[in-house]
CSV table of C-alpha atoms in Angstrom, one decimal:
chain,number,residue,atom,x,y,z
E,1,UNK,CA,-34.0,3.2,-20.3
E,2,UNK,CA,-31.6,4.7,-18.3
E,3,UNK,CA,-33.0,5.3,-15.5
E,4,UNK,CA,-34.6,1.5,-15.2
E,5,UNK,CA,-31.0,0.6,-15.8
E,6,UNK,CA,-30.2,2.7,-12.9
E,7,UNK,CA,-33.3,1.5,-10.9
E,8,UNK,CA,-32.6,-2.5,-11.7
E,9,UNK,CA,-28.8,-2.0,-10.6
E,10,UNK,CA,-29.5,-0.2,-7.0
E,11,UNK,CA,-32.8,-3.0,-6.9
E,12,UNK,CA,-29.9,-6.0,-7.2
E,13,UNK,CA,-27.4,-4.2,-4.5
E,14,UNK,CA,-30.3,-3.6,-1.9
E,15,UNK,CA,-31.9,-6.9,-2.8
E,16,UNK,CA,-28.6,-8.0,-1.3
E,17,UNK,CA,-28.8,-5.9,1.8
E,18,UNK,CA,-30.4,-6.4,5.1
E,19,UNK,CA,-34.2,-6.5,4.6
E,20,UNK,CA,-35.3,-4.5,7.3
E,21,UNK,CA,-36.3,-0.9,7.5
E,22,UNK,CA,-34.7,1.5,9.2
E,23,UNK,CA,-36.6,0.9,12.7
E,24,UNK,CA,-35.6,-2.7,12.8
E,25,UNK,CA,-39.4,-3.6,12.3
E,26,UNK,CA,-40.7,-5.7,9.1
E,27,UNK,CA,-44.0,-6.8,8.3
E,28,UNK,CA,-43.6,-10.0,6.2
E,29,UNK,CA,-44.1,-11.3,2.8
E,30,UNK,CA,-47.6,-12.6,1.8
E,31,UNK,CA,-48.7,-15.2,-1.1
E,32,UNK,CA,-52.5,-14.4,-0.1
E,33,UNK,CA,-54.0,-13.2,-3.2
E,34,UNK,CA,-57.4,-13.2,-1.7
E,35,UNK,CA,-56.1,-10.4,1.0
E,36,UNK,CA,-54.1,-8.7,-1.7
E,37,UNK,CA,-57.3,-8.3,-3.6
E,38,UNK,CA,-58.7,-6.5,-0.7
E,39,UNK,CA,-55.8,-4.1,-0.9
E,40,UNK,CA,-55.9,-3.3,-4.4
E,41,UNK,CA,-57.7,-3.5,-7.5
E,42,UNK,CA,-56.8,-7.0,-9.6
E,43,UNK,CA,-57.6,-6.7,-13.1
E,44,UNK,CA,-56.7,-10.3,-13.4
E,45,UNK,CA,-56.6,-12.9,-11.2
E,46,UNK,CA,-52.7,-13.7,-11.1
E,47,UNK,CA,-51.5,-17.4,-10.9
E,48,UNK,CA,-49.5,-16.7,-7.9
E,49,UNK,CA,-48.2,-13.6,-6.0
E,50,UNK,CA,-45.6,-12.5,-3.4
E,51,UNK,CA,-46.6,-9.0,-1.9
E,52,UNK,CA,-45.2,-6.7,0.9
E,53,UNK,CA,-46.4,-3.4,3.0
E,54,UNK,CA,-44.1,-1.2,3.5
E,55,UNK,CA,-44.0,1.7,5.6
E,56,UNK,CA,-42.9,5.0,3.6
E,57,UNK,CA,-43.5,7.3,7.0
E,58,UNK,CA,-44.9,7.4,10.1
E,59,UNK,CA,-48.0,9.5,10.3
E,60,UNK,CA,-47.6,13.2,12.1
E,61,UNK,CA,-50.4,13.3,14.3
E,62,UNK,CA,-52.8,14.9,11.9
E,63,UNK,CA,-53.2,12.0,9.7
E,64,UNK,CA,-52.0,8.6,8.8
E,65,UNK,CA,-48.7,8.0,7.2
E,66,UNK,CA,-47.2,6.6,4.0
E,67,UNK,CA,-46.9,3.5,2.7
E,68,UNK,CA,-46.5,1.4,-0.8
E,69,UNK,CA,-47.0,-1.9,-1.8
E,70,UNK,CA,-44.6,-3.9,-3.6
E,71,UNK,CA,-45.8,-7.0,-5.4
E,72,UNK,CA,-44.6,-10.1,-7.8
E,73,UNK,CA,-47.0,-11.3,-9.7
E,74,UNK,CA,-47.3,-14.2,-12.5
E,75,UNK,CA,-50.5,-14.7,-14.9
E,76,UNK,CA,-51.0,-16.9,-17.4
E,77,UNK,CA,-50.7,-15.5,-21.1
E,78,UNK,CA,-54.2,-14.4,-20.9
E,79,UNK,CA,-54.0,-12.4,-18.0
E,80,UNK,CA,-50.4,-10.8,-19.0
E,81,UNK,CA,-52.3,-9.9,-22.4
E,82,UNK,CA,-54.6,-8.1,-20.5
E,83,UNK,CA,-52.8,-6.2,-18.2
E,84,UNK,CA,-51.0,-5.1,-21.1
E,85,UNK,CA,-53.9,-4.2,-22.8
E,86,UNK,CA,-54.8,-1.8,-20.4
E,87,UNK,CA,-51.7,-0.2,-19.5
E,88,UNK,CA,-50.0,2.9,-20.7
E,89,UNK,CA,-45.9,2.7,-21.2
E,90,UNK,CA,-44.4,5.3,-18.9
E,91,UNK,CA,-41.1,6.7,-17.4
E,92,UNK,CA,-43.4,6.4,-14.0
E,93,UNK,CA,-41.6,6.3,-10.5
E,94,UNK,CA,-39.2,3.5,-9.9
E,95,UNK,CA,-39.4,3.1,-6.2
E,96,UNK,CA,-36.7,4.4,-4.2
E,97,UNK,CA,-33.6,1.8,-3.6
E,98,UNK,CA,-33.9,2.5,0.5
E,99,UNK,CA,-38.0,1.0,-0.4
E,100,UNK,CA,-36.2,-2.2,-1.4
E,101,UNK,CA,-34.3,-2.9,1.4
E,102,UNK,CA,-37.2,-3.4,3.7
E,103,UNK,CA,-38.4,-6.1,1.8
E,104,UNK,CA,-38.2,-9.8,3.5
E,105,UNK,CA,-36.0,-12.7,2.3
E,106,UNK,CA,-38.8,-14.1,0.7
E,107,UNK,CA,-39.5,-11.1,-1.5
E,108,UNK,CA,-36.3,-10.3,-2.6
E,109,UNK,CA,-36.3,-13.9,-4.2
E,110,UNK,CA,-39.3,-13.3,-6.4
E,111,UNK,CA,-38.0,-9.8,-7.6
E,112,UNK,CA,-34.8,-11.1,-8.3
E,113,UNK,CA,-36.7,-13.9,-10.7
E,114,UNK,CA,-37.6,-10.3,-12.6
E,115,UNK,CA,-34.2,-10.3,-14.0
E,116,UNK,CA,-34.9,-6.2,-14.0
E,117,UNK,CA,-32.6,-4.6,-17.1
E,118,UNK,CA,-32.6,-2.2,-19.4
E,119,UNK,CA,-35.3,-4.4,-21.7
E,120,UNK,CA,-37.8,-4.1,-18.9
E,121,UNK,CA,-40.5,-1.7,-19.8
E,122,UNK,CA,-42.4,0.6,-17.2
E,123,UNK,CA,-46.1,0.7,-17.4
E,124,UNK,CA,-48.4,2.6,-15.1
E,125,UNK,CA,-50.2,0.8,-12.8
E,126,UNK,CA,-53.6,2.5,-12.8
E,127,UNK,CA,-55.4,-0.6,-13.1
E,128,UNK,CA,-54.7,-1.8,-10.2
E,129,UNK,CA,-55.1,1.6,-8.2
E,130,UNK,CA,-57.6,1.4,-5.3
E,131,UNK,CA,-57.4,4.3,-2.3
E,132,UNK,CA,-55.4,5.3,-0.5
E,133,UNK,CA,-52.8,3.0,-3.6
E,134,UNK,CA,-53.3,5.8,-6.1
E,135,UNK,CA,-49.9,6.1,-7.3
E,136,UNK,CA,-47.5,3.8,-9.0
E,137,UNK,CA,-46.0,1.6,-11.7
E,138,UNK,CA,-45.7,-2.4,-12.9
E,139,UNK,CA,-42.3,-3.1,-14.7
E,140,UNK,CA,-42.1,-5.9,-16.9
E,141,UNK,CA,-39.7,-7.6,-19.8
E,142,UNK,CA,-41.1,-9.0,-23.2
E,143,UNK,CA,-42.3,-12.7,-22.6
E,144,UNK,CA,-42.5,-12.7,-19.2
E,145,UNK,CA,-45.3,-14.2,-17.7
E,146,UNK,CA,-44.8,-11.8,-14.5
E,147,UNK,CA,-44.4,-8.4,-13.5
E,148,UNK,CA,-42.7,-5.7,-10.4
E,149,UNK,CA,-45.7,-3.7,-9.1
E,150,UNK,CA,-44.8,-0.5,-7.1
E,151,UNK,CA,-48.0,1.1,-5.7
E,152,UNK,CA,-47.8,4.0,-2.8
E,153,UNK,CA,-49.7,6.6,-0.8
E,154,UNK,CA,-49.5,9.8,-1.0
């Protein structure tokens, strides 16, 4: 719980920062669930969705580089019951606070709707895992109808 704590306080102060990584470049913000199902696995299929790519590192020359995927999404109670369902309750990887700052405008509003505190519970996010996203977490808080997904490469 601490470290969630911890996790929502630094996602607040970046949420609040510039938005851009540390190259000046940004991809923006999407609400295209159809594309984000392409990306990733969807157990569900959410009411609506704001997603982001973001770039973790550049490839070295021998193979691609990193990169995560940071989404909100909302399902109806349905849905949230079975996401829930499937997930296992973990201390999982809280992305990075310097992850958060590259997120657009757009974004940062949904994740702040999270209201991320130490009542939010981390699950992990293997549902939703499909290569090279094989890694992550979904953070929630009791009767929400939406959840923080955090999905990266390694």
């Amino acid at each position: 719980r601490l470290r969630l704590s911890v996790f929502a306080a630094c996602m607040l102060g970046a949420m609040l920062g510039c938005g851009r990584s540390d190259d000046g470049t940004m991809r923006a913000s999407s609400t295209d669930v159809e594309k984000l199902s392409a990306t990733i696995t969807l157990p569900v299929r959410p009411i609506s969705a704001r997603w982001q790519i973001i770039e973790l590192s550049r490839g070295d020359g021998l193979g691609p580089g990193d990169w995560a995927l940071i989404a909100y999404l909302v399902c109806d109670a349905a849905g949230m019951k079975k996401v829930l369902a499937s997930a296992v309750r973990t201390t999982g990887d809280a992305p990075d606070v310097s992850i958060m700052k590259a997120v657009d405008a757009p974004m940062r509003a949904a994740l702040e709707r999270m209201h991320l505190d130490a009542s939010s519970v981390t699950f992990d996010a293997r549902a939703f895992y499909r290569s090279p996203l094989m890694h992550g977490v979904i953070i929630t808080k009791p009767g929400q109808s939406g959840f923080f997904m955090y999905l990266y490469t390694m």
